[in-house]
Amino acid sequence: MKTTNKQNKFTLTKLAQLIALSGLALNMAGCGGLDEASGADDHNGETVYDFAPPQPSTGDEQYSLLKQDRERWMNAQGEIVSLRGVNLGNWLMMEMWMLDSGENPVGEGIEDQCTFEATLDARFGQEEKARLMDVYRDNYITERDWDIMQDAGFNLIRLPFPYQLIEDDANPMTLRDDAWQYLDYAIAEAKSRNMWVVLDLHGAAGAQGWEHHSGCAGKNEYWEGDNVEENQARTRWLWKQIATRYKDEPAVAGYGVLNEPWGTDAETLATNVTELYNAIREVDQTHVVILPGHNSGIDAYGDPEAAGMTNVAFEMHFYPGIFGWGEIGYDVHRDWLTCGQNGTTGVCEWDEKIRQLDTPFLIGEMQPWAGLGELGGPVTRATFDRYNSLSWAATAWSYKVLSTNGGQGNGTWGYVTNKGERLLAKATTWTCDDWNSTLAEACETPAKIVTPTDTDQTFYLIIKSGALGGQHDVQFDNLELIAQSDGEDVLSNGAFDTAADWIEWSGTNTSPQDDNLSVEVGYASGDDNVLRLSATEGFSNGGVYQAVELKGGESYLLSGTFADVNSADMWAEIYLLPAPPENGEDISAAAMTKIDLNNDSKEAIEAYFEEMSTIEYEINQSVYDALTASEPASIFNFPDAPQSLTLEKTEAGMSLVWMNVSDATYNVYRTTSSGSNYQLIAEDLDTEMYLDDITAEGVTYYYIVTAGNGEESYPSNEVATEIFYADIPGRIEAEHFSGQSGFQVEDTQDEGGGQNLGYTDAGDTLTYNVNVTQAGEYTLTLRVASSGGSEGIAFTMNGNSVGSIAVSDTGDWQNWATISTTVTLEAGEQELQLTALGGAWNLNWMEFTAN
């Protein structure tokens, strides 16, 4: 038993006493806990250490069969192995979004692997379907991909596959003739590069969850229906075949028996996985069996050793900033990796659980770089380093993702994607309404250095804008396309001083003059001339272009400015294409062929599959640089949080004072909703005090302070002004809520200015502290805007319903109108709550008038 091992070795207390007496520095393992494993001896057939075993750097370990050593992944030589790598998603197990970021990536109705293969089968027959799937797989991952993964320093590859890759689906419990073709290939390629492979059953017979990534969307017949027993028996049989095949293969790190099996409860899952474990152990006693966590965690398993399981690991998938886990950015990764403000949450909470269970851990899926731009590299390196410091293995999702426009942008989900130098810069009103920025700071696709051609060639710089309807006005200025070797600007009239050099075109009409879009080169805007693309109504799409002569192998940087001048549902894009645009035909940054499996010829489909092996790649350079650097990432080295923040109301304003933090400056934040929606009101202060003299009567304000030294600390304690109860009758500004979920505050274009609330979804809530001065009937008037209309809003007082109102279509998100309803209210201090019955409405204010 595990307790016997512990009794035969030093206890934590004794070890700490010996270290203290010897005067040695204490090297804390994990999240503040000592590693109590201590010279090697043999105990019940397992190696037990009287000292911490060696842990070489990733790639320096000896390559051999992996095994469990308490909570660590260890090789046959007794070294802790730091496992870090990626998933080969969309290769053997397909997910349509990874082939194209647009709608219907490969054809209408094709949403998963089942419909993908069924479409090929229905059109071309079973044999041709099988051949085409081989063409796809032979080209999607090739030797260059294995070299790229090795070059990045990855030493662990998680290999998702469907059961049909091994089992003949038409003849259950029968191996396909080519059953081992791709698993053998992957293991051989990994082994030749000293990489380990996790075999991940991503789609079991019947599908283990309703999600598309189990193979068949909406299907959960591994757990439900008439075929549960058969499907589970087939899966036990499948794992026995796999274990028999690879029981002596040291390149296999472990068997991932079920990916994200969320179609059942955690207890049923644990029982089933135990059966899969036992099936594997009938033929293979040497490889690690990976026990999948439920979306609720791993607690249903209990202690694996107590349950008679040996040489196992747990698996969870952690996605900070994604799937509702905060927002993508520095803060969410900092909180997760550094265990939060109190040092007890995040990875520390999981580390404590794993150490108590004495079981290794695999983070089978994560995505630390998506949407982070240059910050993605440091965050990714810090994530791998942190996990490895805890002896956790980790694989990112995913190695490769293709997209319509290609390119990494601010970081796609793929470590590599198809090269996307055609779209040079982009912004939209959906991403950043009313922007006014340089192209380098474009909110959707920032301008970057590109090398568009290997030989001297004529390209076309295309400026495109359009809108779905209504007001549209975007202006460009001071464009330059600079050769990086000699500084030459290859554009003519990029400042738009005159009407020369640019050719007008329409993406919707054969004649640009027939488009709704007005194109004005040399438009007078203030004291400067600019390019103005505008429309007043209807759909518009077009712009201008000019030819540019580019040198082979030369790199170019696009610079300039563009601004949205009071537009709605509008896009602004700049492309660099090898052919000029044609009137009446839209353009895109599509960097590879688009395919429709429903209608395109077999030859076109096969060519599309073959293109997978030849498309140019764009590697996430920030991630590569961070992973291959000799030193860890310099990130999450923030100062302590300011302590003892106090607030005093003075004649001059709200006086804030806090304790000093060494070598730091300070930022002050304010909100009207405790714990959320903080707005920066002062930054880089070099003194421990601040006076807020811009406050409004009748509003409760909450404050926090952070310290900075290049990175920002956790916040101080929160302080607040006197809690204000808005009087009814009277007007309440929407942004003066005491609490909310789901809304965002934005500047309003309504009369009177200020702010409004928007980005509403059904179920979002707003709460306000109110004081009803007299019971009775009131007219409730709301100032709203909506594009499309909505079921509207329900109102409660202290949890009791007092009415609801629908919101009509006002024509746009900033076209404002008043609506009203009648409510009956009790007197006294109460909590008013607004709940969105439907989304798609903005709120500026509400007003109660006594009837």
mmCIF file with all atom_site columns, N, CA and C in Angstrom, residues 9 48 104 171 406 423 507 513 528 705 716:
data_model
loop_
_atom_site.group_PDB
_atom_site.id
_atom_site.type_symbol
_atom_site.label_atom_id
_atom_site.label_alt_id
_atom_site.label_comp_id
_atom_site.label_asym_id
_atom_site.label_entity_id
_atom_site.label_seq_id
_atom_site.pdbx_PDB_ins_code
_atom_site.Cartn_x
_atom_site.Cartn_y
_atom_site.Cartn_z
_atom_site.occupancy
_atom_site.B_iso_or_equiv
_atom_site.pdbx_formal_charge
_atom_site.auth_seq_id
_atom_site.auth_comp_id
_atom_site.auth_asym_id
_atom_site.auth_atom_id
_atom_site.pdbx_PDB_model_num
ATOM 1  N N  . LYS A 1 9   ? 9.809   5.759  4.695   1.00 0.00 ? 9   LYS A N  1
ATOM 2  C CA . LYS A 1 9   ? 10.652  6.867  4.275   1.00 0.00 ? 9   LYS A CA 1
ATOM 3  C C  . LYS A 1 9   ? 10.486  8.030  5.230   1.00 0.00 ? 9   LYS A C  1
ATOM 4  N N  . VAL A 1 48  ? 11.684  3.245  -5.312  1.00 0.00 ? 48  VAL A N  1
ATOM 5  C CA . VAL A 1 48  ? 11.378  4.320  -4.372  1.00 0.00 ? 48  VAL A CA 1
ATOM 6  C C  . VAL A 1 48  ? 12.677  5.054  -4.072  1.00 0.00 ? 48  VAL A C  1
ATOM 7  N N  . ASN A 1 104 ? -19.765 26.532 -43.389 1.00 0.00 ? 104 ASN A N  1
ATOM 8  C CA . ASN A 1 104 ? -19.752 25.288 -44.164 1.00 0.00 ? 104 ASN A CA 1
ATOM 9  C C  . ASN A 1 104 ? -18.358 25.030 -44.749 1.00 0.00 ? 104 ASN A C  1
ATOM 10 N N  . ASN A 1 171 ? -17.942 -4.803 -39.912 1.00 0.00 ? 171 ASN A N  1
ATOM 11 C CA . ASN A 1 171 ? -17.752 -6.125 -39.308 1.00 0.00 ? 171 ASN A CA 1
ATOM 12 C C  . ASN A 1 171 ? -17.179 -5.935 -37.909 1.00 0.00 ? 171 ASN A C  1
ATOM 13 N N  . GLY A 1 406 ? -5.715  32.326 -44.019 1.00 0.00 ? 406 GLY A N  1
ATOM 14 C CA . GLY A 1 406 ? -4.355  31.938 -43.669 1.00 0.00 ? 406 GLY A CA 1
ATOM 15 C C  . GLY A 1 406 ? -3.721  32.913 -42.699 1.00 0.00 ? 406 GLY A C  1
ATOM 16 N N  . LEU A 1 423 ? -3.873  39.044 -46.834 1.00 0.00 ? 423 LEU A N  1
ATOM 17 C CA . LEU A 1 423 ? -4.579  40.049 -46.054 1.00 0.00 ? 423 LEU A CA 1
ATOM 18 C C  . LEU A 1 423 ? -3.569  40.776 -45.181 1.00 0.00 ? 423 LEU A C  1
ATOM 19 N N  . GLY A 1 507 ? -16.944 45.249 -55.871 1.00 0.00 ? 507 GLY A N  1
ATOM 20 C CA . GLY A 1 507 ? -17.048 43.812 -55.665 1.00 0.00 ? 507 GLY A CA 1
ATOM 21 C C  . GLY A 1 507 ? -18.439 43.277 -55.900 1.00 0.00 ? 507 GLY A C  1
ATOM 22 N N  . GLN A 1 513 ? -19.511 52.593 -60.761 1.00 0.00 ? 513 GLN A N  1
ATOM 23 C CA . GLN A 1 513 ? -20.427 53.712 -60.588 1.00 0.00 ? 513 GLN A CA 1
ATOM 24 C C  . GLN A 1 513 ? -21.821 53.250 -60.156 1.00 0.00 ? 513 GLN A C  1
ATOM 25 N N  . ASP A 1 528 ? -6.235  67.840 -44.391 1.00 0.00 ? 528 ASP A N  1
ATOM 26 C CA . ASP A 1 528 ? -5.500  66.798 -45.111 1.00 0.00 ? 528 ASP A CA 1
ATOM 27 C C  . ASP A 1 528 ? -6.403  66.180 -46.170 1.00 0.00 ? 528 ASP A C  1
ATOM 28 N N  . VAL A 1 705 ? -6.513  49.333 -6.488  1.00 0.00 ? 705 VAL A N  1
ATOM 29 C CA . VAL A 1 705 ? -5.219  49.860 -6.933  1.00 0.00 ? 705 VAL A CA 1
ATOM 30 C C  . VAL A 1 705 ? -4.308  48.676 -7.225  1.00 0.00 ? 705 VAL A C  1
ATOM 31 N N  . SER A 1 716 ? -5.409  45.460 -5.101  1.00 0.00 ? 716 SER A N  1
ATOM 32 C CA . SER A 1 716 ? -5.543  45.676 -3.664  1.00 0.00 ? 716 SER A CA 1
ATOM 33 C C  . SER A 1 716 ? -6.930  45.247 -3.199  1.00 0.00 ? 716 SER A C  1
#
